[in-house]
Amino acid sequence: GIQVEQSPPDLILQEGANSTLRCNFSDSVNNLQWFHQNPWGQLINLFYIPSGTKQNGRLSATTVATERYSLLYISSSQTTDSGVYFCAVPLSNAGKSTFGDGTTLTVKP
Amino acid sequence: GAVVSQHPSRVICKSGTSVKIECRSLDFQATTMFWYRQFPKQSLMLMATSNEGSKATYEQGVEKDKFLINHASLTLSTLTVTSAHPEDSSFYICSALNSGSPYNEQFFGPGTRLTVL
């Protein structure tokens, strides 16, 4: 099956810093989602981004489907950005997905 | 929009008892929902696909008689952990696909933390 790798596994930032998280996948995909899992376990949808670039406030994402990777940019990080960031790609046309192992982000005040 | 609820958020039970977890899509219809399991500091592992009006599809290694799934309406799927044991303790999360959307975008519930004593 398709493999999903995220990097880095852990990231510690000072508040206000910028960061880039990466998601590599082993096969072509027709959709990709980025999620933020907060410290209470809730997964929050950040982007549905099969290709191209999207921006939402301080966050933006770019997927280059032909090269099998996606990037999540976080600018001017805040302590509330802390948590685990997952990317997920589809396993089948039935909508089920496989998740990467996540990047754990800690933003220090 | 696209809100998914789960109930209960936390449950503690004795070994051998059964526990039912509900997953509801509050503002959209979902013919397909998914159940995941997450251990501490690990990623989400897909357990099964819940299909409205038909049997669930289980991933390899997941016991269907252990984890009973019912998807009786377009907004509700339930997961019952039968004869729970301490090794079943985990964080269970559901997600739902919006049937009215052409995109396979998943929306997640807040999760249920199960502790089996």
PDB file of N, CA and C in Angstrom, chain A residues 11 16 19-20 25 31 42 51 53 62 64 77 86 89 102:
ATOM      1  N   LEU A  11       9.452  19.069  16.424  1.00  0.00           N
ATOM      2  CA  LEU A  11       9.909  20.426  16.103  1.00  0.00           C
ATOM      3  C   LEU A  11       9.601  21.318  17.292  1.00  0.00           C
ATOM      4  N   GLY A  16       6.600  33.056  17.419  1.00  0.00           N
ATOM      5  CA  GLY A  16       6.938  34.048  16.394  1.00  0.00           C
ATOM      6  C   GLY A  16       7.745  33.492  15.240  1.00  0.00           C
ATOM      7  N   SER A  19       7.847  27.890  10.290  1.00  0.00           N
ATOM      8  CA  SER A  19       8.261  26.498  10.130  1.00  0.00           C
ATOM      9  C   SER A  19       7.631  25.898   8.883  1.00  0.00           C
ATOM     10  N   THR A  20       8.274  24.825   8.410  1.00  0.00           N
ATOM     11  CA  THR A  20       7.771  24.069   7.260  1.00  0.00           C
ATOM     12  C   THR A  20       7.739  22.599   7.619  1.00  0.00           C
ATOM     13  N   PHE A  25       4.700  11.034  -0.071  1.00  0.00           N
ATOM     14  CA  PHE A  25       3.884   9.847  -0.268  1.00  0.00           C
ATOM     15  C   PHE A  25       4.410   9.077  -1.469  1.00  0.00           C
ATOM     16  N   ASN A  31      -6.228  13.130  -3.546  1.00  0.00           N
ATOM     17  CA  ASN A  31      -6.500  14.124  -2.523  1.00  0.00           C
ATOM     18  C   ASN A  31      -5.534  13.971  -1.371  1.00  0.00           C
ATOM     19  N   GLN A  42      -8.547  16.299  19.674  1.00  0.00           N
ATOM     20  CA  GLN A  42      -9.418  16.651  18.556  1.00  0.00           C
ATOM     21  C   GLN A  42      -8.608  16.913  17.290  1.00  0.00           C
ATOM     22  N   SER A  51      -3.767  19.341  -4.865  1.00  0.00           N
ATOM     23  CA  SER A  51      -2.706  19.956  -5.664  1.00  0.00           C
ATOM     24  C   SER A  51      -2.757  21.456  -5.452  1.00  0.00           C
ATOM     25  N   THR A  53      -1.737  25.360  -4.163  1.00  0.00           N
ATOM     26  CA  THR A  53      -1.447  26.071  -2.929  1.00  0.00           C
ATOM     27  C   THR A  53      -2.717  26.699  -2.371  1.00  0.00           C
ATOM     28  N   THR A  62       1.065  23.568   0.273  1.00  0.00           N
ATOM     29  CA  THR A  62       1.327  23.352  -1.146  1.00  0.00           C
ATOM     30  C   THR A  62       1.485  21.871  -1.374  1.00  0.00           C
ATOM     31  N   VAL A  64       2.568  19.220  -4.422  1.00  0.00           N
ATOM     32  CA  VAL A  64       3.091  18.990  -5.770  1.00  0.00           C
ATOM     33  C   VAL A  64       2.860  17.513  -6.055  1.00  0.00           C
ATOM     34  N   SER A  77       4.467  31.625  14.467  1.00  0.00           N
ATOM     35  CA  SER A  77       3.850  30.587  15.293  1.00  0.00           C
ATOM     36  C   SER A  77       3.432  31.116  16.670  1.00  0.00           C
ATOM     37  N   PHE A  86      -0.788  16.043  11.184  1.00  0.00           N
ATOM     38  CA  PHE A  86      -0.840  14.843  10.363  1.00  0.00           C
ATOM     39  C   PHE A  86      -1.212  15.197   8.926  1.00  0.00           C
ATOM     40  N   VAL A  89      -3.533  10.598   3.148  1.00  0.00           N
ATOM     41  CA  VAL A  89      -3.803  10.404   1.723  1.00  0.00           C
ATOM     42  C   VAL A  89      -4.738   9.218   1.567  1.00  0.00           C
ATOM     43  N   GLY A 102       3.021  11.797  11.725  1.00  0.00           N
ATOM     44  CA  GLY A 102       2.822  13.087  12.363  1.00  0.00           C
ATOM     45  C   GLY A 102       4.095  13.833  12.687  1.00  0.00           C
TER      46      GLY A 102
END
